[in-house]
């Protein structure tokens, strides 16, 4: 479930960057994955350390997909540090 959500989020954000008509649909798919990871990290399911860096990557992709380069860079750096 975790890896499926992670990869679905990554793919959705990637597709959103190149999509015109389906951009919102793909962003919504990525956002759902991001929200799942936020819940898993907050509720400390299984091992937070296993989810936290993935959460940062999805947050970075969300920011990058929305043209927020500085915020994305901070999240990518946080993913590397965790």
mmCIF file with all atom_site columns, C-alpha atoms in Angstrom:
data_model
loop_
_atom_site.group_PDB
_atom_site.id
_atom_site.type_symbol
_atom_site.label_atom_id
_atom_site.label_alt_id
_atom_site.label_comp_id
_atom_site.label_asym_id
_atom_site.label_entity_id
_atom_site.label_seq_id
_atom_site.pdbx_PDB_ins_code
_atom_site.Cartn_x
_atom_site.Cartn_y
_atom_site.Cartn_z
_atom_site.occupancy
_atom_site.B_iso_or_equiv
_atom_site.pdbx_formal_charge
_atom_site.auth_seq_id
_atom_site.auth_comp_id
_atom_site.auth_asym_id
_atom_site.auth_atom_id
_atom_site.pdbx_PDB_model_num
ATOM 1  C CA . UNK A 1 1  ? 0.000  0.000  0.000   1.00 0.00 ? 1  UNK A CA 1
ATOM 2  C CA . UNK A 1 2  ? 2.741  2.445  0.993   1.00 0.00 ? 2  UNK A CA 1
ATOM 3  C CA . UNK A 1 3  ? 4.911  1.941  -2.059  1.00 0.00 ? 3  UNK A CA 1
ATOM 4  C CA . UNK A 1 4  ? 1.880  1.988  -4.350  1.00 0.00 ? 4  UNK A CA 1
ATOM 5  C CA . UNK A 1 5  ? 0.779  5.341  -2.919  1.00 0.00 ? 5  UNK A CA 1
ATOM 6  C CA . UNK A 1 6  ? 4.318  6.714  -3.155  1.00 0.00 ? 6  UNK A CA 1
ATOM 7  C CA . UNK A 1 7  ? 4.838  5.772  -6.795  1.00 0.00 ? 7  UNK A CA 1
ATOM 8  C CA . UNK A 1 8  ? 1.323  6.804  -7.749  1.00 0.00 ? 8  UNK A CA 1
ATOM 9  C CA . UNK A 1 9  ? 2.024  10.213 -6.234  1.00 0.00 ? 9  UNK A CA 1
ATOM 10 C CA . UNK A 1 10 ? 5.339  10.590 -8.051  1.00 0.00 ? 10 UNK A CA 1
ATOM 11 C CA . UNK A 1 11 ? 3.839  9.538  -11.370 1.00 0.00 ? 11 UNK A CA 1
ATOM 12 C CA . UNK A 1 12 ? 0.822  11.791 -10.897 1.00 0.00 ? 12 UNK A CA 1
ATOM 13 C CA . UNK A 1 13 ? 2.974  14.847 -10.219 1.00 0.00 ? 13 UNK A CA 1
ATOM 14 C CA . UNK A 1 14 ? 5.182  14.023 -13.190 1.00 0.00 ? 14 UNK A CA 1
ATOM 15 C CA . UNK A 1 15 ? 2.175  13.678 -15.498 1.00 0.00 ? 15 UNK A CA 1
ATOM 16 C CA . UNK A 1 16 ? 0.681  16.926 -14.175 1.00 0.00 ? 16 UNK A CA 1
ATOM 17 C CA . UNK A 1 17 ? 3.701  18.856 -15.406 1.00 0.00 ? 17 UNK A CA 1
ATOM 18 C CA . UNK A 1 18 ? 3.139  17.860 -19.026 1.00 0.00 ? 18 UNK A CA 1
ATOM 19 C CA . UNK A 1 19 ? -0.634 17.703 -19.063 1.00 0.00 ? 19 UNK A CA 1
ATOM 20 C CA . UNK A 1 20 ? -2.901 20.485 -20.181 1.00 0.00 ? 20 UNK A CA 1
ATOM 21 C CA . UNK A 1 21 ? -6.412 19.100 -19.997 1.00 0.00 ? 21 UNK A CA 1
ATOM 22 C CA . UNK A 1 22 ? -5.667 16.502 -17.305 1.00 0.00 ? 22 UNK A CA 1
ATOM 23 C CA . UNK A 1 23 ? -3.374 18.611 -15.121 1.00 0.00 ? 23 UNK A CA 1
ATOM 24 C CA . UNK A 1 24 ? -5.889 19.000 -12.292 1.00 0.00 ? 24 UNK A CA 1
ATOM 25 C CA . UNK A 1 25 ? -6.732 15.298 -12.364 1.00 0.00 ? 25 UNK A CA 1
ATOM 26 C CA . UNK A 1 26 ? -3.062 14.358 -12.045 1.00 0.00 ? 26 UNK A CA 1
ATOM 27 C CA . UNK A 1 27 ? -2.420 16.945 -9.334  1.00 0.00 ? 27 UNK A CA 1
ATOM 28 C CA . UNK A 1 28 ? -5.348 15.528 -7.389  1.00 0.00 ? 28 UNK A CA 1
ATOM 29 C CA . UNK A 1 29 ? -3.874 12.011 -7.648  1.00 0.00 ? 29 UNK A CA 1
ATOM 30 C CA . UNK A 1 30 ? -0.572 13.281 -6.308  1.00 0.00 ? 30 UNK A CA 1
ATOM 31 C CA . UNK A 1 31 ? -2.283 15.262 -3.582  1.00 0.00 ? 31 UNK A CA 1
ATOM 32 C CA . UNK A 1 32 ? -4.144 12.168 -2.382  1.00 0.00 ? 32 UNK A CA 1
ATOM 33 C CA . UNK A 1 33 ? -0.885 10.262 -2.061  1.00 0.00 ? 33 UNK A CA 1
ATOM 34 C CA . UNK A 1 34 ? 0.665  13.217 -0.231  1.00 0.00 ? 34 UNK A CA 1
ATOM 35 C CA . UNK A 1 35 ? -2.251 13.342 2.217   1.00 0.00 ? 35 UNK A CA 1
ATOM 36 C CA . UNK A 1 36 ? -1.915 9.612  2.906   1.00 0.00 ? 36 UNK A CA 1
ATOM 37 C CA . UNK A 1 37 ? 1.744  10.039 3.790   1.00 0.00 ? 37 UNK A CA 1
ATOM 38 C CA . UNK A 1 38 ? 0.960  13.018 6.020   1.00 0.00 ? 38 UNK A CA 1
ATOM 39 C CA . UNK A 1 39 ? -1.469 10.839 7.975   1.00 0.00 ? 39 UNK A CA 1
ATOM 40 C CA . UNK A 1 40 ? 0.967  7.919  8.187   1.00 0.00 ? 40 UNK A CA 1
ATOM 41 C CA . UNK A 1 41 ? 3.787  10.106 9.480   1.00 0.00 ? 41 UNK A CA 1
ATOM 42 C CA . UNK A 1 42 ? 1.543  11.992 11.897  1.00 0.00 ? 42 UNK A CA 1
ATOM 43 C CA . UNK A 1 43 ? 0.018  8.827  13.326  1.00 0.00 ? 43 UNK A CA 1
ATOM 44 C CA . UNK A 1 44 ? 3.412  7.114  13.435  1.00 0.00 ? 44 UNK A CA 1
ATOM 45 C CA . UNK A 1 45 ? 2.273  4.013  11.578  1.00 0.00 ? 45 UNK A CA 1
ATOM 46 C CA . UNK A 1 46 ? 4.853  1.231  11.607  1.00 0.00 ? 46 UNK A CA 1
ATOM 47 C CA . UNK A 1 47 ? 8.105  3.141  11.327  1.00 0.00 ? 47 UNK A CA 1
ATOM 48 C CA . UNK A 1 48 ? 7.960  6.888  10.768  1.00 0.00 ? 48 UNK A CA 1
ATOM 49 C CA . UNK A 1 49 ? 11.551 6.915  9.527   1.00 0.00 ? 49 UNK A CA 1
ATOM 50 C CA . UNK A 1 50 ? 10.426 4.755  6.625   1.00 0.00 ? 50 UNK A CA 1
ATOM 51 C CA . UNK A 1 51 ? 7.707  7.217  5.594   1.00 0.00 ? 51 UNK A CA 1
ATOM 52 C CA . UNK A 1 52 ? 9.174  10.597 6.444   1.00 0.00 ? 52 UNK A CA 1
ATOM 53 C CA . UNK A 1 53 ? 11.648 10.937 3.574   1.00 0.00 ? 53 UNK A CA 1
ATOM 54 C CA . UNK A 1 54 ? 8.983  9.788  1.120   1.00 0.00 ? 54 UNK A CA 1
ATOM 55 C CA . UNK A 1 55 ? 6.650  12.446 2.508   1.00 0.00 ? 55 UNK A CA 1
ATOM 56 C CA . UNK A 1 56 ? 9.313  15.105 1.914   1.00 0.00 ? 56 UNK A CA 1
ATOM 57 C CA . UNK A 1 57 ? 9.801  13.904 -1.664  1.00 0.00 ? 57 UNK A CA 1
ATOM 58 C CA . UNK A 1 58 ? 6.062  14.060 -2.361  1.00 0.00 ? 58 UNK A CA 1
ATOM 59 C CA . UNK A 1 59 ? 5.875  17.517 -0.786  1.00 0.00 ? 59 UNK A CA 1
ATOM 60 C CA . UNK A 1 60 ? 8.793  18.618 -2.962  1.00 0.00 ? 60 UNK A CA 1
ATOM 61 C CA . UNK A 1 61 ? 7.077  17.271 -6.059  1.00 0.00 ? 61 UNK A CA 1
ATOM 62 C CA . UNK A 1 62 ? 3.860  19.065 -5.108  1.00 0.00 ? 62 UNK A CA 1
ATOM 63 C CA . UNK A 1 63 ? 5.711  22.369 -4.781  1.00 0.00 ? 63 UNK A CA 1
ATOM 64 C CA . UNK A 1 64 ? 7.699  21.787 -7.980  1.00 0.00 ? 64 UNK A CA 1
ATOM 65 C CA . UNK A 1 65 ? 4.524  20.952 -9.903  1.00 0.00 ? 65 UNK A CA 1
ATOM 66 C CA . UNK A 1 66 ? 3.017  24.222 -8.717  1.00 0.00 ? 66 UNK A CA 1
ATOM 67 C CA . UNK A 1 67 ? 6.014  26.331 -9.733  1.00 0.00 ? 67 UNK A CA 1
ATOM 68 C CA . UNK A 1 68 ? 7.253  26.809 -6.158  1.00 0.00 ? 68 UNK A CA 1
ATOM 69 C CA . UNK A 1 69 ? 10.933 26.082 -6.771  1.00 0.00 ? 69 UNK A CA 1
ATOM 70 C CA . UNK A 1 70 ? 12.321 27.403 -3.481  1.00 0.00 ? 70 UNK A CA 1
ATOM 71 C CA . UNK A 1 71 ? 9.873  25.397 -1.392  1.00 0.00 ? 71 UNK A CA 1
ATOM 72 C CA . UNK A 1 72 ? 10.591 22.301 -3.479  1.00 0.00 ? 72 UNK A CA 1
ATOM 73 C CA . UNK A 1 73 ? 14.318 22.677 -2.920  1.00 0.00 ? 73 UNK A CA 1
ATOM 74 C CA . UNK A 1 74 ? 13.835 22.826 0.852   1.00 0.00 ? 74 UNK A CA 1
ATOM 75 C CA . UNK A 1 75 ? 11.744 19.645 0.815   1.00 0.00 ? 75 UNK A CA 1
ATOM 76 C CA . UNK A 1 76 ? 14.205 17.793 -1.432  1.00 0.00 ? 76 UNK A CA 1
ATOM 77 C CA . UNK A 1 77 ? 16.998 18.730 0.988   1.00 0.00 ? 77 UNK A CA 1
ATOM 78 C CA . UNK A 1 78 ? 14.903 17.513 3.946   1.00 0.00 ? 78 UNK A CA 1
ATOM 79 C CA . UNK A 1 79 ? 14.345 14.181 2.163   1.00 0.00 ? 79 UNK A CA 1
ATOM 80 C CA . UNK A 1 80 ? 18.075 13.740 1.736   1.00 0.00 ? 80 UNK A CA 1
ATOM 81 C CA . UNK A 1 81 ? 18.773 14.590 5.373   1.00 0.00 ? 81 UNK A CA 1
ATOM 82 C CA . UNK A 1 82 ? 16.262 12.097 6.828   1.00 0.00 ? 82 UNK A CA 1
#
